[in-house]
mmCIF file of C-alpha atoms and ligand atoms in Angstrom:
data_model
loop_
_atom_site.group_PDB
_atom_site.id
_atom_site.type_symbol
_atom_site.label_atom_id
_atom_site.label_comp_id
_atom_site.label_asym_id
_atom_site.label_seq_id
_atom_site.Cartn_x
_atom_site.Cartn_y
_atom_site.Cartn_z
ATOM 1 C CA MET P 10 -2.266 -29.983 -5.272
ATOM 2 C CA PRO P 11 -3.757 -26.733 -6.545
ATOM 3 C CA ASP P 12 -1.882 -24.778 -9.171
ATOM 4 C CA GLU P 13 0.101 -21.735 -7.999
ATOM 5 C CA ALA P 14 -2.298 -19.474 -9.919
ATOM 6 C CA THR P 15 -5.451 -20.976 -8.392
ATOM 7 C CA ARG P 16 -4.401 -20.780 -4.733
ATOM 8 C CA ALA P 17 -5.581 -17.819 -2.681
ATOM 9 C CA GLU P 18 -2.872 -15.318 -1.795
ATOM 10 C CA VAL P 19 -3.141 -11.936 -0.089
ATOM 11 C CA VAL P 20 0.008 -9.833 0.310
ATOM 12 C CA LEU P 21 0.120 -6.332 1.803
ATOM 13 C CA LEU P 22 2.862 -3.844 0.930
ATOM 14 C CA MET P 23 3.282 -1.291 3.686
ATOM 15 C CA GLY P 24 5.649 1.548 4.475
ATOM 16 C CA PRO P 25 5.896 5.334 4.536
ATOM 17 C CA PRO P 26 5.434 7.615 1.507
ATOM 18 C CA GLY P 27 8.296 7.011 -0.925
ATOM 19 C CA ALA P 28 9.246 3.632 0.567
ATOM 20 C CA GLY P 29 8.792 1.977 -2.828
ATOM 21 C CA LYS P 30 5.420 0.281 -2.308
ATOM 22 C CA GLY P 31 4.164 1.038 -5.817
ATOM 23 C CA THR P 32 7.510 0.184 -7.441
ATOM 24 C CA GLN P 33 7.794 -3.172 -5.684
ATOM 25 C CA ALA P 34 4.067 -3.925 -6.040
ATOM 26 C CA ALA P 35 4.286 -3.763 -9.821
ATOM 27 C CA LYS P 36 7.209 -6.209 -9.925
ATOM 28 C CA LEU P 37 5.764 -8.561 -7.326
ATOM 29 C CA ALA P 38 2.313 -8.684 -8.932
ATOM 30 C CA THR P 39 3.879 -9.791 -12.214
ATOM 31 C CA ALA P 40 6.217 -12.298 -10.594
ATOM 32 C CA ARG P 41 3.541 -13.965 -8.425
ATOM 33 C CA GLU P 42 0.588 -13.504 -10.776
ATOM 34 C CA LEU P 43 -1.309 -11.356 -8.316
ATOM 35 C CA HIS P 44 -3.888 -8.693 -9.036
ATOM 36 C CA LYS P 45 -2.399 -5.381 -7.861
ATOM 37 C CA LEU P 46 -4.726 -3.017 -6.017
ATOM 38 C CA SER P 47 -3.114 0.310 -5.249
ATOM 39 C CA THR P 48 -5.603 2.497 -3.396
ATOM 40 C CA GLY P 49 -3.577 5.638 -4.204
ATOM 41 C CA ASP P 50 -3.601 4.842 -7.951
ATOM 42 C CA MET P 51 -7.307 3.948 -7.836
ATOM 43 C CA LEU P 52 -8.111 7.249 -6.126
ATOM 44 C CA ARG P 53 -5.955 9.262 -8.576
ATOM 45 C CA SER P 54 -7.851 7.628 -11.421
ATOM 46 C CA HIS P 55 -11.188 8.619 -9.810
ATOM 47 C CA VAL P 56 -9.902 12.192 -9.442
ATOM 48 C CA ALA P 57 -8.773 12.276 -13.082
ATOM 49 C CA LYS P 58 -12.177 11.008 -14.247
ATOM 50 C CA GLY P 59 -14.062 13.386 -11.949
ATOM 51 C CA THR P 60 -16.224 10.669 -10.376
ATOM 52 C CA GLU P 61 -18.171 11.339 -7.178
ATOM 53 C CA LEU P 62 -15.488 9.505 -5.181
ATOM 54 C CA GLY P 63 -12.801 11.488 -6.987
ATOM 55 C CA ARG P 64 -14.485 14.765 -6.089
ATOM 56 C CA LYS P 65 -14.687 13.728 -2.436
ATOM 57 C CA ALA P 66 -11.062 12.540 -2.347
ATOM 58 C CA GLU P 67 -9.268 15.259 -4.296
ATOM 59 C CA GLY P 68 -8.864 17.935 -1.618
ATOM 60 C CA ILE P 69 -8.050 15.376 1.070
ATOM 61 C CA MET P 70 -5.265 13.849 -1.054
ATOM 62 C CA LYS P 71 -3.864 17.273 -1.939
ATOM 63 C CA ALA P 72 -3.526 17.970 1.779
ATOM 64 C CA GLY P 73 -1.873 14.597 2.416
ATOM 65 C CA GLU P 74 -4.633 13.446 4.759
ATOM 66 C CA LEU P 75 -6.400 10.074 4.614
ATOM 67 C CA VAL P 76 -9.610 9.573 2.661
ATOM 68 C CA PRO P 77 -12.373 8.342 5.044
ATOM 69 C CA ASP P 78 -12.394 4.614 5.798
ATOM 70 C CA ASP P 79 -15.909 3.929 4.493
ATOM 71 C CA LEU P 80 -15.046 5.211 1.010
ATOM 72 C CA ILE P 81 -11.774 3.280 0.852
ATOM 73 C CA ILE P 82 -13.245 0.056 2.226
ATOM 74 C CA ALA P 83 -16.135 0.110 -0.280
ATOM 75 C CA MET P 84 -13.660 0.664 -3.139
ATOM 76 C CA VAL P 85 -11.419 -2.253 -2.119
ATOM 77 C CA GLU P 86 -14.238 -4.622 -1.099
ATOM 78 C CA SER P 87 -15.981 -4.427 -4.435
ATOM 79 C CA GLU P 88 -12.765 -5.568 -6.162
ATOM 80 C CA ILE P 89 -11.823 -8.377 -3.769
ATOM 81 C CA ALA P 90 -15.369 -9.719 -3.419
ATOM 82 C CA ALA P 91 -15.394 -10.439 -7.163
ATOM 83 C CA MET P 92 -12.140 -12.458 -7.138
ATOM 84 C CA GLU P 93 -12.156 -16.224 -7.365
ATOM 85 C CA PRO P 94 -9.619 -17.263 -6.278
ATOM 86 C CA VAL P 95 -8.538 -14.237 -4.234
ATOM 87 C CA ARG P 96 -5.005 -13.438 -5.433
ATOM 88 C CA VAL P 97 -4.289 -9.870 -4.521
ATOM 89 C CA LEU P 98 -1.427 -7.555 -3.739
ATOM 90 C CA LEU P 99 -2.558 -4.520 -1.760
ATOM 91 C CA ASP P 100 -0.391 -1.392 -2.050
ATOM 92 C CA GLY P 101 -1.244 1.318 0.470
ATOM 93 C CA PHE P 102 -4.151 -0.495 2.118
ATOM 94 C CA PRO P 103 -4.921 -0.917 4.979
ATOM 95 C CA ARG P 104 -3.784 2.377 6.489
ATOM 96 C CA THR P 105 -5.937 2.582 9.632
ATOM 97 C CA PRO P 106 -7.133 0.104 12.275
ATOM 98 C CA GLY P 107 -10.651 0.379 10.802
ATOM 99 C CA GLN P 108 -9.391 -0.610 7.360
ATOM 100 C CA ALA P 109 -7.401 -3.528 8.824
ATOM 101 C CA ALA P 110 -10.505 -4.778 10.660
ATOM 102 C CA ALA P 111 -12.595 -4.480 7.490
ATOM 103 C CA LEU P 112 -9.985 -6.452 5.541
ATOM 104 C CA ASP P 113 -9.925 -9.195 8.198
ATOM 105 C CA ALA P 114 -13.719 -9.419 8.067
ATOM 106 C CA LEU P 115 -13.775 -9.543 4.278
ATOM 107 C CA LEU P 116 -11.102 -12.246 4.081
ATOM 108 C CA GLY P 117 -12.936 -14.164 6.809
ATOM 109 C CA ARG P 118 -16.144 -14.077 4.762
ATOM 110 C CA GLN P 119 -14.238 -15.350 1.726
ATOM 111 C CA GLY P 120 -12.476 -18.039 3.772
ATOM 112 C CA VAL P 121 -9.031 -16.714 2.882
ATOM 113 C CA ALA P 122 -6.027 -16.114 5.153
ATOM 114 C CA LEU P 123 -3.633 -13.198 4.884
ATOM 115 C CA THR P 124 -0.327 -14.425 3.438
ATOM 116 C CA ALA P 125 1.917 -11.640 4.783
ATOM 117 C CA ALA P 126 2.280 -7.929 5.437
ATOM 118 C CA VAL P 127 5.572 -6.742 3.972
ATOM 119 C CA ALA P 128 6.855 -3.475 5.472
ATOM 120 C CA LEU P 129 9.567 -1.596 3.583
ATOM 121 C CA ASP P 130 11.997 0.214 5.907
ATOM 122 C CA VAL P 131 13.633 3.296 4.389
ATOM 123 C CA GLU P 132 15.494 6.119 6.129
ATOM 124 C CA GLU P 133 13.693 9.460 6.207
ATOM 125 C CA ASP P 134 16.409 11.350 4.261
ATOM 126 C CA GLU P 135 16.106 8.822 1.450
ATOM 127 C CA LEU P 136 12.280 9.103 1.431
ATOM 128 C CA VAL P 137 12.581 12.860 1.009
ATOM 129 C CA ARG P 138 15.203 12.412 -1.732
ATOM 130 C CA ARG P 139 12.968 9.986 -3.673
ATOM 131 C CA LEU P 140 9.827 12.095 -3.396
ATOM 132 C CA SER P 141 11.570 15.321 -4.367
ATOM 133 C CA GLY P 142 12.938 13.438 -7.390
ATOM 134 C CA ARG P 143 9.436 12.388 -8.363
ATOM 135 C CA ALA P 144 8.047 15.889 -7.718
ATOM 136 C CA ALA P 145 10.505 17.193 -10.301
ATOM 137 C CA ASP P 146 9.770 14.409 -12.840
ATOM 138 C CA GLU P 147 6.032 13.814 -12.511
ATOM 139 C CA GLY P 148 4.562 16.677 -10.504
ATOM 140 C CA ARG P 149 2.167 14.568 -8.395
ATOM 141 C CA SER P 150 0.013 17.123 -6.595
ATOM 142 C CA ASP P 151 0.881 15.767 -3.124
ATOM 143 C CA ASP P 152 4.670 15.705 -3.606
ATOM 144 C CA THR P 153 5.299 19.289 -2.497
ATOM 145 C CA GLU P 154 7.623 19.590 0.494
ATOM 146 C CA GLU P 155 4.914 20.697 2.920
ATOM 147 C CA VAL P 156 2.448 17.967 1.922
ATOM 148 C CA VAL P 157 5.149 15.283 1.977
ATOM 149 C CA ARG P 158 5.926 16.314 5.557
ATOM 150 C CA ASN P 159 2.250 15.925 6.450
ATOM 151 C CA ARG P 160 1.963 12.538 4.667
ATOM 152 C CA MET P 161 4.889 11.279 6.750
ATOM 153 C CA GLU P 162 3.299 12.534 9.955
ATOM 154 C CA VAL P 163 -0.046 10.962 9.006
ATOM 155 C CA TYR P 164 1.792 7.699 8.305
ATOM 156 C CA ARG P 165 3.536 7.768 11.691
ATOM 157 C CA ARG P 166 0.356 8.568 13.567
ATOM 158 C CA GLN P 167 -2.270 6.495 11.778
ATOM 159 C CA THR P 168 -0.600 3.693 9.811
ATOM 160 C CA GLN P 169 2.667 2.735 11.544
ATOM 161 C CA PRO P 170 0.773 1.303 14.581
ATOM 162 C CA LEU P 171 -0.702 -1.310 12.213
ATOM 163 C CA LEU P 172 2.749 -2.882 11.914
ATOM 164 C CA ASP P 173 2.443 -3.964 15.559
ATOM 165 C CA TYR P 174 -0.988 -5.432 14.813
ATOM 166 C CA TYR P 175 0.418 -7.599 11.995
ATOM 167 C CA ALA P 176 3.484 -8.507 14.081
ATOM 168 C CA GLU P 177 1.197 -9.731 16.869
ATOM 169 C CA HIS P 178 -0.552 -11.956 14.332
ATOM 170 C CA ASN P 179 2.810 -13.260 13.046
ATOM 171 C CA LYS P 180 2.179 -11.784 9.617
ATOM 172 C CA LEU P 181 4.715 -8.953 9.562
ATOM 173 C CA LEU P 182 7.814 -9.303 7.373
ATOM 174 C CA ARG P 183 10.187 -6.326 7.581
ATOM 175 C CA VAL P 184 12.391 -5.686 4.580
ATOM 176 C CA ASN P 185 15.254 -3.238 4.159
ATOM 177 C CA GLY P 186 13.972 -0.923 1.424
ATOM 178 C CA MET P 187 17.255 0.974 0.964
ATOM 179 C CA GLY P 188 19.386 0.498 -2.143
ATOM 180 C CA ALA P 189 18.601 -0.390 -5.746
ATOM 181 C CA VAL P 190 15.060 -1.362 -6.790
ATOM 182 C CA ASP P 191 16.154 -4.824 -7.952
ATOM 183 C CA ASP P 192 18.049 -5.505 -4.731
ATOM 184 C CA VAL P 193 14.982 -4.591 -2.669
ATOM 185 C CA PHE P 194 12.881 -6.848 -4.889
ATOM 186 C CA VAL P 195 15.181 -9.825 -4.233
ATOM 187 C CA ARG P 196 14.839 -9.190 -0.470
ATOM 188 C CA VAL P 197 11.044 -9.027 -0.735
ATOM 189 C CA THR P 198 10.770 -12.266 -2.691
ATOM 190 C CA GLU P 199 13.156 -14.005 -0.276
ATOM 191 C CA VAL P 200 11.114 -13.223 2.838
ATOM 192 C CA LEU P 201 7.760 -14.200 1.360
ATOM 193 C CA PRO P 202 6.514 -17.737 1.969
HETATM 194 P P1 AP5 I 2 -0.373 6.643 -2.093
HETATM 195 O O1 AP5 I 2 -0.467 6.817 -3.535
HETATM 196 O O2 AP5 I 2 -0.479 5.298 -1.512
HETATM 197 O O3 AP5 I 2 0.944 7.394 -1.627
HETATM 198 P P2 AP5 I 2 2.006 7.144 -0.442
HETATM 199 O O4 AP5 I 2 1.696 6.104 0.523
HETATM 200 O O5 AP5 I 2 2.255 8.485 0.105
HETATM 201 O O6 AP5 I 2 3.224 6.551 -1.163
HETATM 202 P P3 AP5 I 2 3.876 6.896 -2.541
HETATM 203 O O7 AP5 I 2 3.027 6.379 -3.636
HETATM 204 O O8 AP5 I 2 4.302 8.312 -2.593
HETATM 205 O O9 AP5 I 2 5.203 6.042 -2.369
HETATM 206 P P4 AP5 I 2 5.458 4.492 -2.612
HETATM 207 O O10 AP5 I 2 5.786 3.844 -1.309
HETATM 208 O O11 AP5 I 2 4.412 3.876 -3.460
HETATM 209 O O12 AP5 I 2 6.806 4.590 -3.402
HETATM 210 P P5 AP5 I 2 7.043 4.575 -4.986
HETATM 211 O O13 AP5 I 2 7.239 3.175 -5.433
HETATM 212 O O14 AP5 I 2 6.037 5.396 -5.664
HETATM 213 O O15 AP5 I 2 -1.508 7.558 -1.397
HETATM 214 C C1 AP5 I 2 -1.723 8.866 -1.822
HETATM 215 C C2 AP5 I 2 -2.898 9.462 -1.070
HETATM 216 O O16 AP5 I 2 -4.097 8.742 -1.383
HETATM 217 C C3 AP5 I 2 -2.809 9.399 0.455
HETATM 218 O O17 AP5 I 2 -2.084 10.495 0.979
HETATM 219 C C4 AP5 I 2 -4.287 9.448 0.831
HETATM 220 O O18 AP5 I 2 -4.804 10.761 0.725
HETATM 221 C C5 AP5 I 2 -4.923 8.613 -0.251
HETATM 222 N N1 AP5 I 2 -4.983 7.175 0.109
HETATM 223 C C6 AP5 I 2 -4.371 6.141 -0.534
HETATM 224 N N2 AP5 I 2 -4.645 4.975 0.060
HETATM 225 C C7 AP5 I 2 -5.442 5.264 1.119
HETATM 226 C C8 AP5 I 2 -6.027 4.485 2.148
HETATM 227 N N3 AP5 I 2 -5.856 3.144 2.206
HETATM 228 N N4 AP5 I 2 -6.772 5.109 3.074
HETATM 229 C C9 AP5 I 2 -6.974 6.455 3.030
HETATM 230 N N5 AP5 I 2 -6.439 7.268 2.104
HETATM 231 C C10 AP5 I 2 -5.676 6.672 1.151
HETATM 232 O O19 AP5 I 2 8.461 5.296 -5.040
HETATM 233 C C11 AP5 I 2 8.589 6.688 -4.784
HETATM 234 C C12 AP5 I 2 9.647 7.283 -5.719
HETATM 235 O O20 AP5 I 2 10.916 6.675 -5.435
HETATM 236 C C13 AP5 I 2 9.385 6.986 -7.206
HETATM 237 O O21 AP5 I 2 9.819 8.069 -7.964
HETATM 238 C C14 AP5 I 2 10.232 5.738 -7.486
HETATM 239 O O22 AP5 I 2 10.634 5.659 -8.809
HETATM 240 C C15 AP5 I 2 11.405 5.950 -6.547
HETATM 241 N N6 AP5 I 2 11.970 4.696 -6.015
HETATM 242 C C16 AP5 I 2 11.285 3.579 -5.628
HETATM 243 N N7 AP5 I 2 12.129 2.644 -5.156
HETATM 244 C C17 AP5 I 2 13.371 3.181 -5.227
HETATM 245 C C18 AP5 I 2 14.679 2.689 -4.873
HETATM 246 N N8 AP5 I 2 14.869 1.457 -4.345
HETATM 247 N N9 AP5 I 2 15.736 3.514 -5.080
HETATM 248 C C19 AP5 I 2 15.553 4.773 -5.602
HETATM 249 N N10 AP5 I 2 14.347 5.280 -5.976
HETATM 250 C C20 AP5 I 2 13.272 4.487 -5.770
HETATM 251 MG MG1 MG I 3 2.627 4.534 -4.302
#
């Protein structure tokens, strides 16, 4: 029997802006000994460092639009391809059908199956409340009211349809993301295999 820490595991955390993906990803990565890959955090770090990718992504992120698939896929692939075993928690990826197909192909090449796609369900009023709270505390450049509205629309149009894709493949686990962080975390850990 392989050790917990040597078995491949691939968990996706999905949901609209402010659903708590990053918050839950940090806790889950520690609890399950997974390597957390948050494409939003990775991109913000590229922007802060002024890399070529950061320069390409900055304006797109400020507008709340999606960074092109090829850039995102290359960024994620280079991390996952180097993992042995693959034990990864993906926060905010995939976000488009093209990214989902690229992830399937990559996992196929590495002989690894997706464990689950966890979708956090949070009411829109609460999303707005959380993101305006963060705008006041941290001043993330895409947390202004107008950009938040666009991020939600982009989510509905481009990312939400992926939930059906994962449901069709029996990988989708929906979790109520309302309430206290620790209560949501208990729900997430309970649904995961
Ligand atoms: P990304 O950084 O992924 O942002 P997002 O999806 O808009 O989500 P957030 O990070 O705002 O919310 P979250 O769900 O992580 O919630 P959090 O835990 O922070 O992406 C940013 C941009 O990068 C995109 O717009 C795009 O341009 C680009 N990008 C990223 N990935 C991409 C991809 N794959 N393809 C293309 N482009 C990509 O919580 C939010 C707030 O609520 C926090 O203040 C937190 O403390 C609080 N909170 C969390 N849980 C609770 C709770 N239970 N109760 C009360 N408060 C809570
Ligand atoms: Mg986040």
